[in-house]
PDB file of C-alpha atoms in Angstrom:
ATOM      1  CA  MET A1366       0.101   0.059  -0.013  1.00 53.00           C
ATOM      2  CA  GLU A1367       1.309   3.254  -1.056  1.00 59.00           C
ATOM      3  CA  PRO A1368       1.630   6.085   1.433  1.00 59.00           C
ATOM      4  CA  PRO A1369      -0.603   9.052   0.737  1.00 57.00           C
ATOM      5  CA  ASP A1370       0.576  12.022  -0.966  1.00 57.00           C
ATOM      6  CA  PHE A1371       0.162  14.919   1.416  1.00 52.00           C
ATOM      7  CA  GLU A1372       1.746  17.385  -0.758  1.00 55.00           C
ATOM      8  CA  ALA A1373      -0.591  16.854  -3.546  1.00 56.00           C
ATOM      9  CA  THR A1374      -3.724  17.349  -1.190  1.00 56.00           C
ATOM     10  CA  ASN A1375      -3.716  20.846  -0.022  1.00 54.00           C
ATOM     11  CA  PHE A1376      -5.040  21.084   3.577  1.00 52.00           C
ATOM     12  CA  THR A1377      -4.029  24.628   4.074  1.00 54.00           C
ATOM     13  CA  LEU A1378      -6.839  26.572   5.589  1.00 50.00           C
ATOM     14  CA  GLU A1379      -7.224  29.993   3.879  1.00 54.00           C
ATOM     15  CA  PRO A1380      -7.384  32.895   6.547  1.00 53.00           C
ATOM     16  CA  THR A1381     -10.901  34.223   6.679  1.00 53.00           C
ATOM     17  CA  SER A1382     -11.433  37.898   6.826  1.00 54.00           C
ATOM     18  CA  SER A1383     -13.043  39.202  10.133  1.00 52.00           C
ATOM     19  CA  ALA A1384     -16.111  41.411   9.800  1.00 54.00           C
ATOM     20  CA  TYR A1385     -14.084  43.597  12.535  1.00 50.00           C
ATOM     21  CA  PRO A1386     -10.630  43.741  11.632  1.00 54.00           C
ATOM     22  CA  LEU A1387      -8.177  44.315  14.457  1.00 56.00           C
ATOM     23  CA  CYS A1388      -6.299  47.663  14.789  1.00 55.00           C
ATOM     24  CA  GLU A1389      -2.814  46.660  13.531  1.00 55.00           C
ATOM     25  CA  ASP A1390      -0.975  49.912  14.431  1.00 58.00           C
ATOM     26  CA  TRP A1391      -1.848  52.830  16.589  1.00 57.00           C
ATOM     27  CA  ARG A1392      -2.039  56.214  15.057  1.00 59.00           C
ATOM     28  CA  ASP A1393       1.220  58.069  15.456  1.00 59.00           C
ATOM     29  CA  GLY A1394      -0.574  61.586  15.718  1.00 58.00           C
ATOM     30  CA  SER A1395      -3.485  62.922  17.701  1.00 63.00           C
ATOM     31  CA  GLU A1396      -6.951  63.723  16.295  1.00 69.00           C
ATOM     32  CA  GLY A1397      -6.234  67.337  16.187  1.00 73.00           C
ATOM     33  CA  SER A1398      -6.948  70.429  18.216  1.00 81.00           C
ATOM     34  CA  VAL A1399     -10.583  70.659  16.909  1.00 84.00           C
ATOM     35  CA  PHE A1400     -11.626  67.252  18.093  1.00 81.00           C
ATOM     36  CA  HIS A1401     -10.166  68.065  21.536  1.00 83.00           C
ATOM     37  CA  LEU A1402     -11.849  71.338  21.488  1.00 87.00           C
ATOM     38  CA  ALA A1403     -15.184  70.014  20.704  1.00 86.00           C
ATOM     39  CA  ASN A1404     -14.787  67.533  23.791  1.00 85.00           C
ATOM     40  CA  ILE A1405     -13.926  70.578  26.044  1.00 88.00           C
ATOM     41  CA  PHE A1406     -17.264  72.264  25.037  1.00 87.00           C
ATOM     42  CA  PHE A1407     -19.135  69.191  25.830  1.00 87.00           C
ATOM     43  CA  PHE A1408     -17.501  69.044  29.197  1.00 87.00           C
ATOM     44  CA  LEU A1409     -18.219  72.626  30.110  1.00 87.00           C
ATOM     45  CA  GLY A1410     -21.700  72.316  28.818  1.00 85.00           C
ATOM     46  CA  PHE A1411     -22.627  69.298  30.967  1.00 84.00           C
ATOM     47  CA  MET A1412     -21.277  71.092  34.076  1.00 83.00           C
ATOM     48  CA  GLY A1413     -24.265  73.300  33.837  1.00 78.00           C
ATOM     49  CA  GLY A1414     -27.252  73.533  36.281  1.00 71.00           C
ATOM     50  CA  SER A1415     -31.144  73.462  35.676  1.00 68.00           C
ATOM     51  CA  GLY A1416     -33.694  75.875  34.823  1.00 68.00           C
ATOM     52  CA  PHE A1417     -33.878  78.589  32.068  1.00 70.00           C
ATOM     53  CA  TYR A1418     -30.249  79.918  32.825  1.00 75.00           C
ATOM     54  CA  GLY A1419     -28.964  76.180  33.092  1.00 81.00           C
ATOM     55  CA  LEU A1420     -30.434  75.438  29.555  1.00 83.00           C
ATOM     56  CA  LEU A1421     -29.092  78.782  28.263  1.00 84.00           C
ATOM     57  CA  TYR A1422     -25.757  77.735  29.408  1.00 86.00           C
ATOM     58  CA  LEU A1423     -25.963  74.167  28.208  1.00 88.00           C
ATOM     59  CA  PHE A1424     -27.303  74.418  24.450  1.00 89.00           C
ATOM     60  CA  PRO A1425     -24.823  77.163  23.291  1.00 90.00           C
ATOM     61  CA  LEU A1426     -21.708  74.802  24.288  1.00 90.00           C
ATOM     62  CA  LEU A1427     -23.511  71.942  22.872  1.00 90.00           C
ATOM     63  CA  THR A1428     -23.966  73.865  19.600  1.00 91.00           C
ATOM     64  CA  LEU A1429     -20.107  74.650  19.561  1.00 90.00           C
ATOM     65  CA  GLY A1430     -19.141  71.165  20.427  1.00 90.00           C
ATOM     66  CA  PHE A1431     -21.092  69.574  17.686  1.00 89.00           C
ATOM     67  CA  PHE A1432     -19.962  72.298  15.251  1.00 89.00           C
ATOM     68  CA  CYS A1433     -16.387  71.579  16.106  1.00 89.00           C
ATOM     69  CA  PHE A1434     -16.979  67.715  15.604  1.00 86.00           C
ATOM     70  CA  SER A1435     -18.483  68.683  12.296  1.00 88.00           C
ATOM     71  CA  ILE A1436     -15.186  70.517  11.262  1.00 86.00           C
ATOM     72  CA  TRP A1437     -13.109  67.512  12.380  1.00 84.00           C
ATOM     73  CA  ALA A1438     -15.217  65.092  10.545  1.00 83.00           C
ATOM     74  CA  TRP A1439     -15.053  67.160   7.274  1.00 83.00           C
ATOM     75  CA  SER A1440     -11.311  66.886   7.374  1.00 76.00           C
ATOM     76  CA  ASP A1441     -11.676  63.146   6.751  1.00 70.00           C
ATOM     77  CA  PRO A1442     -13.077  62.449   3.210  1.00 65.00           C
ATOM     78  CA  CYS A1443     -14.213  58.985   4.243  1.00 67.00           C
ATOM     79  CA  SER A1444     -16.495  60.220   7.151  1.00 67.00           C
ATOM     80  CA  SER A1445     -19.396  61.890   5.508  1.00 76.00           C
ATOM     81  CA  GLU A1446     -21.976  60.403   7.975  1.00 79.00           C
ATOM     82  CA  PRO A1447     -20.203  61.758  11.184  1.00 80.00           C
ATOM     83  CA  PHE A1448     -20.129  65.239   9.491  1.00 83.00           C
ATOM     84  CA  LEU A1449     -23.821  65.142   8.564  1.00 85.00           C
ATOM     85  CA  TRP A1450     -24.750  63.920  12.082  1.00 86.00           C
ATOM     86  CA  SER A1451     -22.621  66.691  13.937  1.00 86.00           C
ATOM     87  CA  LEU A1452     -23.753  69.431  11.613  1.00 87.00           C
ATOM     88  CA  ALA A1453     -27.368  68.316  12.194  1.00 90.00           C
ATOM     89  CA  LEU A1454     -27.113  68.126  16.084  1.00 89.00           C
ATOM     90  CA  SER A1455     -25.430  71.416  16.040  1.00 90.00           C
ATOM     91  CA  GLY A1456     -28.267  72.919  14.242  1.00 90.00           C
ATOM     92  CA  VAL A1457     -30.893  71.418  16.586  1.00 90.00           C
ATOM     93  CA  CYS A1458     -28.904  72.704  19.702  1.00 90.00           C
ATOM     94  CA  LEU A1459     -28.768  76.182  18.145  1.00 90.00           C
ATOM     95  CA  GLY A1460     -32.475  76.030  17.690  1.00 90.00           C
ATOM     96  CA  GLN A1461     -32.905  75.008  21.395  1.00 89.00           C
ATOM     97  CA  THR A1462     -30.601  78.009  22.280  1.00 88.00           C
ATOM     98  CA  LEU A1463     -32.825  80.348  20.417  1.00 88.00           C
ATOM     99  CA  HIS A1464     -36.058  78.850  21.904  1.00 85.00           C
ATOM    100  CA  VAL A1465     -34.805  79.192  25.401  1.00 83.00           C
ATOM    101  CA  ALA A1466     -33.629  82.657  25.023  1.00 81.00           C
ATOM    102  CA  TYR A1467     -37.102  83.656  23.518  1.00 79.00           C
ATOM    103  CA  ARG A1468     -38.970  81.996  26.467  1.00 74.00           C
ATOM    104  CA  LEU A1469     -36.648  83.792  28.982  1.00 72.00           C
ATOM    105  CA  ARG A1470     -37.039  87.110  27.314  1.00 69.00           C
ATOM    106  CA  SER A1471     -40.878  86.653  27.184  1.00 60.00           C
ATOM    107  CA  VAL A1472     -41.061  86.381  30.988  1.00 65.00           C
ATOM    108  CA  SER A1473     -40.904  90.202  31.880  1.00 69.00           C
ATOM    109  CA  LEU A1474     -42.365  91.240  35.117  1.00 76.00           C
ATOM    110  CA  ASP A1475     -43.359  94.606  36.433  1.00 81.00           C
ATOM    111  CA  LYS A1476     -41.162  96.287  39.198  1.00 86.00           C
ATOM    112  CA  ASP A1477     -43.546  95.325  41.998  1.00 87.00           C
ATOM    113  CA  PHE A1478     -43.741  91.618  40.984  1.00 89.00           C
ATOM    114  CA  GLN A1479     -40.192  91.499  40.333  1.00 87.00           C
ATOM    115  CA  GLU A1480     -39.490  92.600  43.888  1.00 90.00           C
ATOM    116  CA  LEU A1481     -42.147  90.127  45.174  1.00 91.00           C
ATOM    117  CA  TYR A1482     -40.392  87.321  43.322  1.00 90.00           C
ATOM    118  CA  ASN A1483     -36.946  88.390  44.621  1.00 88.00           C
ATOM    119  CA  CYS A1484     -38.109  88.452  48.351  1.00 90.00           C
ATOM    120  CA  MET A1485     -40.449  85.598  48.546  1.00 90.00           C
ATOM    121  CA  PHE A1486     -40.070  83.056  45.661  1.00 90.00           C
ATOM    122  CA  LYS A1487     -36.671  83.297  44.317  1.00 87.00           C
ATOM    123  CA  ARG A1488     -34.811  81.680  47.311  1.00 86.00           C
ATOM    124  CA  LEU A1489     -37.279  78.852  47.112  1.00 87.00           C
ATOM    125  CA  GLY A1490     -36.003  78.027  43.592  1.00 84.00           C
ATOM    126  CA  VAL A1491     -39.300  78.958  41.760  1.00 86.00           C
ATOM    127  CA  SER A1492     -38.666  79.482  38.291  1.00 80.00           C
ATOM    128  CA  LEU A1493     -39.950  82.700  36.377  1.00 80.00           C
ATOM    129  CA  THR A1494     -42.252  80.385  34.318  1.00 79.00           C
ATOM    130  CA  HIS A1495     -44.081  79.126  37.401  1.00 85.00           C
ATOM    131  CA  PHE A1496     -44.123  82.595  38.918  1.00 87.00           C
ATOM    132  CA  SER A1497     -45.598  84.141  35.708  1.00 85.00           C
ATOM    133  CA  LYS A1498     -48.587  81.763  36.179  1.00 87.00           C
ATOM    134  CA  ILE A1499     -48.884  83.034  39.691  1.00 90.00           C
ATOM    135  CA  VAL A1500     -48.867  86.459  38.562  1.00 88.00           C
ATOM    136  CA  ALA A1501     -51.255  85.787  35.895  1.00 86.00           C
ATOM    137  CA  SER A1502     -53.666  84.366  38.424  1.00 88.00           C
ATOM    138  CA  SER A1503     -53.848  87.711  40.250  1.00 86.00           C
ATOM    139  CA  ASP A1504     -54.623  89.470  36.886  1.00 82.00           C
ATOM    140  CA  GLY A1505     -51.294  91.461  37.344  1.00 80.00           C
ATOM    141  CA  GLU A1506     -53.029  94.190  39.451  1.00 86.00           C
ATOM    142  CA  VAL A1507     -51.553  96.098  42.340  1.00 90.00           C
ATOM    143  CA  HIS A1508     -54.139  97.524  44.570  1.00 91.00           C
ATOM    144  CA  THR A1509     -53.788 100.566  46.967  1.00 92.00           C
ATOM    145  CA  ILE A1510     -55.506 101.666  50.045  1.00 91.00           C
ATOM    146  CA  GLU A1511     -55.102 105.115  51.788  1.00 92.00           C
ATOM    147  CA  LYS A1512     -54.257 105.916  55.455  1.00 90.00           C
ATOM    148  CA  ASN A1513     -56.735 104.633  57.954  1.00 88.00           C
ATOM    149  CA  GLN A1514     -58.736 102.867  55.352  1.00 91.00           C
ATOM    150  CA  CYS A1515     -59.800  99.214  56.555  1.00 90.00           C
ATOM    151  CA  LEU A1516     -58.885  96.390  54.458  1.00 89.00           C
ATOM    152  CA  ALA A1517     -60.893  93.844  56.474  1.00 90.00           C
ATOM    153  CA  ILE A1518     -63.409  94.500  59.429  1.00 90.00           C
ATOM    154  CA  GLU A1519     -63.779  91.987  62.183  1.00 90.00           C
ATOM    155  CA  GLY A1520     -66.757  89.762  61.911  1.00 88.00           C
ATOM    156  CA  LYS A1521     -67.877  91.232  58.801  1.00 90.00           C
ATOM    157  CA  THR A1522     -65.223  91.093  55.718  1.00 89.00           C
ATOM    158  CA  ALA A1523     -65.600  87.766  53.975  1.00 90.00           C
ATOM    159  CA  ILE A1524     -62.436  85.618  53.556  1.00 89.00           C
ATOM    160  CA  ASP A1525     -62.372  85.388  49.666  1.00 88.00           C
ATOM    161  CA  LYS A1526     -58.853  86.239  48.816  1.00 90.00           C
ATOM    162  CA  LEU A1527     -55.168  85.836  49.830  1.00 91.00           C
ATOM    163  CA  SER A1528     -53.079  88.922  49.825  1.00 93.00           C
ATOM    164  CA  VAL A1529     -49.369  90.130  50.166  1.00 93.00           C
ATOM    165  CA  LEU A1530     -48.360  93.675  51.279  1.00 94.00           C
ATOM    166  CA  LEU A1531     -46.008  95.339  48.869  1.00 93.00           C
ATOM    167  CA  SER A1532     -45.590  98.582  50.574  1.00 92.00           C
ATOM    168  CA  GLY A1533     -46.653 100.346  53.636  1.00 92.00           C
ATOM    169  CA  ARG A1534     -47.647  99.111  57.099  1.00 93.00           C
ATOM    170  CA  ILE A1535     -51.068  97.478  58.401  1.00 92.00           C
ATOM    171  CA  ARG A1536     -52.155  97.474  61.712  1.00 92.00           C
ATOM    172  CA  VAL A1537     -53.994  94.290  63.142  1.00 90.00           C
ATOM    173  CA  THR A1538     -56.415  94.731  66.009  1.00 89.00           C
ATOM    174  CA  VAL A1539     -58.888  92.349  67.791  1.00 88.00           C
ATOM    175  CA  SER A1540     -61.945  94.043  69.596  1.00 86.00           C
ATOM    176  CA  GLY A1541     -60.091  97.324  69.300  1.00 85.00           C
ATOM    177  CA  GLU A1542     -56.838  96.045  70.934  1.00 85.00           C
ATOM    178  CA  PHE A1543     -53.717  96.149  68.988  1.00 85.00           C
ATOM    179  CA  LEU A1544     -52.269  92.835  68.179  1.00 84.00           C
ATOM    180  CA  HIS A1545     -49.363  93.224  65.710  1.00 85.00           C
ATOM    181  CA  TYR A1546     -48.271  94.950  62.446  1.00 89.00           C
ATOM    182  CA  ILE A1547     -48.212  93.576  59.003  1.00 91.00           C
ATOM    183  CA  TYR A1548     -44.866  94.745  57.021  1.00 92.00           C
ATOM    184  CA  PRO A1549     -44.144  94.643  53.269  1.00 93.00           C
ATOM    185  CA  PHE A1550     -43.717  91.137  51.773  1.00 93.00           C
ATOM    186  CA  GLN A1551     -45.778  89.554  54.416  1.00 92.00           C
ATOM    187  CA  PHE A1552     -49.437  88.073  54.036  1.00 93.00           C
ATOM    188  CA  LEU A1553     -52.254  90.050  54.919  1.00 91.00           C
ATOM    189  CA  ASP A1554     -54.533  87.203  55.644  1.00 89.00           C
ATOM    190  CA  SER A1555     -52.574  84.009  55.982  1.00 89.00           C
ATOM    191  CA  PRO A1556     -54.109  82.813  59.127  1.00 87.00           C
ATOM    192  CA  GLU A1557     -57.684  83.223  57.839  1.00 87.00           C
ATOM    193  CA  TRP A1558     -56.572  81.433  54.599  1.00 87.00           C
ATOM    194  CA  ASP A1559     -55.121  78.585  56.361  1.00 85.00           C
ATOM    195  CA  SER A1560     -57.935  78.103  58.684  1.00 84.00           C
ATOM    196  CA  LEU A1561     -60.527  77.470  55.968  1.00 83.00           C
ATOM    197  CA  ARG A1562     -60.885  74.558  53.661  1.00 83.00           C
ATOM    198  CA  PRO A1563     -61.442  75.334  49.887  1.00 79.00           C
ATOM    199  CA  SER A1564     -65.391  74.455  50.203  1.00 81.00           C
ATOM    200  CA  GLU A1565     -65.735  76.511  53.575  1.00 83.00           C
ATOM    201  CA  GLU A1566     -66.686  80.123  53.995  1.00 86.00           C
ATOM    202  CA  GLY A1567     -65.810  82.501  56.781  1.00 87.00           C
ATOM    203  CA  VAL A1568     -65.200  85.991  58.023  1.00 89.00           C
ATOM    204  CA  PHE A1569     -62.103  87.888  59.473  1.00 90.00           C
ATOM    205  CA  GLN A1570     -61.618  87.671  63.263  1.00 89.00           C
ATOM    206  CA  VAL A1571     -59.556  90.651  63.065  1.00 90.00           C
ATOM    207  CA  THR A1572     -59.430  94.152  61.581  1.00 92.00           C
ATOM    208  CA  LEU A1573     -56.879  95.281  59.292  1.00 93.00           C
ATOM    209  CA  ARG A1574     -56.305  99.020  58.971  1.00 93.00           C
ATOM    210  CA  ALA A1575     -53.720 100.893  57.080  1.00 92.00           C
ATOM    211  CA  ASP A1576     -51.236 103.006  59.031  1.00 90.00           C
ATOM    212  CA  ASN A1577     -50.141 104.900  55.939  1.00 91.00           C
ATOM    213  CA  PRO A1578     -50.903 104.462  52.052  1.00 92.00           C
ATOM    214  CA  CYS A1579     -50.332 100.833  51.146  1.00 93.00           C
ATOM    215  CA  ARG A1580     -50.233  98.667  48.169  1.00 93.00           C
ATOM    216  CA  TYR A1581     -50.740  95.066  47.940  1.00 94.00           C
ATOM    217  CA  VAL A1582     -51.410  92.189  45.478  1.00 93.00           C
ATOM    218  CA  ALA A1583     -54.216  89.774  45.988  1.00 93.00           C
ATOM    219  CA  TRP A1584     -55.453  86.329  44.603  1.00 92.00           C
ATOM    220  CA  ARG A1585     -59.023  85.278  44.500  1.00 91.00           C
ATOM    221  CA  ARG A1586     -59.759  81.955  46.463  1.00 89.00           C
ATOM    222  CA  LYS A1587     -61.316  80.335  43.586  1.00 89.00           C
ATOM    223  CA  LYS A1588     -58.772  81.377  40.925  1.00 90.00           C
ATOM    224  CA  LEU A1589     -55.954  80.255  43.243  1.00 90.00           C
ATOM    225  CA  TYR A1590     -57.432  76.986  43.726  1.00 91.00           C
ATOM    226  CA  LEU A1591     -58.033  76.455  40.137  1.00 91.00           C
ATOM    227  CA  LEU A1592     -54.148  77.276  39.698  1.00 91.00           C
ATOM    228  CA  PHE A1593     -53.369  74.610  42.510  1.00 91.00           C
ATOM    229  CA  ALA A1594     -55.379  71.904  40.876  1.00 91.00           C
ATOM    230  CA  LYS A1595     -53.404  72.409  37.542  1.00 90.00           C
ATOM    231  CA  HIS A1596     -50.002  72.790  39.134  1.00 90.00           C
ATOM    232  CA  ARG A1597     -49.109  70.758  42.358  1.00 91.00           C
ATOM    233  CA  TYR A1598     -45.970  72.361  42.559  1.00 91.00           C
ATOM    234  CA  ILE A1599     -47.360  75.954  42.924  1.00 91.00           C
ATOM    235  CA  ALA A1600     -49.767  74.461  45.492  1.00 91.00           C
ATOM    236  CA  LYS A1601     -46.776  73.160  47.654  1.00 92.00           C
ATOM    237  CA  ILE A1602     -44.983  76.489  47.383  1.00 92.00           C
ATOM    238  CA  PHE A1603     -48.033  78.574  48.590  1.00 92.00           C
ATOM    239  CA  ALA A1604     -48.548  75.965  51.471  1.00 90.00           C
ATOM    240  CA  LEU A1605     -44.791  76.592  52.444  1.00 91.00           C
ATOM    241  CA  VAL A1606     -44.759  80.314  52.231  1.00 92.00           C
ATOM    242  CA  VAL A1607     -48.122  80.830  53.947  1.00 91.00           C
ATOM    243  CA  ARG A1608     -47.198  78.501  56.891  1.00 90.00           C
ATOM    244  CA  ASN A1609     -43.982  80.154  57.264  1.00 90.00           C
ATOM    245  CA  ASP A1610     -45.587  83.528  57.325  1.00 90.00           C
ATOM    246  CA  ILE A1611     -47.943  82.325  60.116  1.00 89.00           C
ATOM    247  CA  ALA A1612     -45.100  80.909  62.129  1.00 87.00           C
ATOM    248  CA  GLU A1613     -43.201  84.383  61.991  1.00 85.00           C
ATOM    249  CA  LYS A1614     -46.293  86.128  63.115  1.00 83.00           C
ATOM    250  CA  LEU A1615     -46.650  83.677  66.080  1.00 81.00           C
ATOM    251  CA  TYR A1616     -43.158  84.007  67.011  1.00 77.00           C
ATOM    252  CA  SER A1617     -43.429  87.880  66.945  1.00 73.00           C
ATOM    253  CA  LEU A1618     -46.221  87.662  69.337  1.00 72.00           C
ATOM    254  CA  SER A1619     -44.364  85.725  71.941  1.00 60.00           C
ATOM    255  CA  GLU A1620     -45.127  88.240  74.437  1.00 56.00           C
ATOM    256  CA  LYS A1621     -48.949  87.795  74.637  1.00 54.00           C
ATOM    257  CA  ALA A1622     -51.340  90.900  73.886  1.00 49.00           C
ATOM    258  CA  LEU A1623     -53.412  91.862  76.787  1.00 52.00           C
ATOM    259  CA  ASP A1624     -56.586  93.475  76.662  1.00 49.00           C
ATOM    260  CA  ARG A1625     -58.002  96.128  79.187  1.00 55.00           C
ATOM    261  CA  SER A1626     -59.523  93.426  81.482  1.00 60.00           C
ATOM    262  CA  GLY A1627     -56.192  91.433  81.837  1.00 57.00           C
ATOM    263  CA  HIS A1628     -57.019  88.801  79.506  1.00 54.00           C
ATOM    264  CA  ARG A1629     -54.836  87.614  76.837  1.00 54.00           C
ATOM    265  CA  TYR A1630     -55.607  86.319  73.385  1.00 53.00           C
ATOM    266  CA  ASP A1631     -54.883  82.488  72.606  1.00 50.00           C
ATOM    267  CA  LEU A1632     -52.837  82.566  69.496  1.00 49.00           C
ATOM    268  CA  ARG A1633     -53.914  79.150  68.171  1.00 47.00           C
ATOM    269  CA  LEU A1634     -55.653  79.150  64.865  1.00 43.00           C
ATOM    270  CA  PRO A1635     -58.364  79.430  63.463  1.00 44.00           C
ATOM    271  CA  SER A1636     -59.833  81.834  66.060  1.00 45.00           C
ATOM    272  CA  PHE A1637     -58.687  83.967  68.872  1.00 44.00           C
ATOM    273  CA  CYS A1638     -60.033  82.714  72.213  1.00 41.00           C
ATOM    274  CA  HIS A1639     -59.902  84.711  75.336  1.00 41.00           C
ATOM    275  CA  MET A1640     -58.073  83.007  78.274  1.00 41.00           C
ATOM    276  CA  PRO A1641     -57.141  84.311  81.590  1.00 43.00           C
ATOM    277  CA  GLY A1642     -53.598  85.733  81.818  1.00 42.00           C
ATOM    278  CA  PRO A1643     -51.280  85.334  84.524  1.00 45.00           C
ATOM    279  CA  ASN A1644     -51.725  87.324  87.731  1.00 40.00           C
TER     280      ASN A1644
END
């Protein structure tokens, strides 16, 4: 028996081409300064915060980053798709920048409401967009009252709104006895507001009289509750600022107000009850 001829039979396997070829050699040079500049813009952009000003910081840097990527991709004639994608994303980010800038410019406030926002709502992180909805629910009106004019009369004036004093000073009395003052950027009727449910009605248990010409902004109860139903975030903000205002008023009344007969007023809400004072 003759031995098989291995030379005539070719058992050599041809190397198959891989669909994902391995990198044989690293590139000697870097990708270029434009490539690194694009990544720097991305890094700075994603370091921004939230809100309108955060978006106005983010999208311009993303626009510059994608534009630099498109310039880098254009330098390689074999990379048309990265160039098109980078250019398209650059245009989208530019459009978002213009849109955010337009929305930010459209939220313009009067001087009184701007001061109200800075003193009461800005420190709570309320955006200008949400505050513009709050202003719209008050019809953007600022009311005025003259000196010695009563804003509310004890036992007669219905509790149908929530008001914030913008300027002046309000004297609060109970049965003719002085209780405390209300100063600018404090609520005029926060205890009354918090003492009633949305479906309940009531009247003031105190008298509010202007010590000098005053200006204030007011929200109708029904209109404000409709706003709360649409925006739960605004409802939580109002609950916070109203109850904080009540706490400050109670703290300012640490020394109880005494009437002529030596009785003091119980500061517990919703009503003011007469209790015997210390001898």
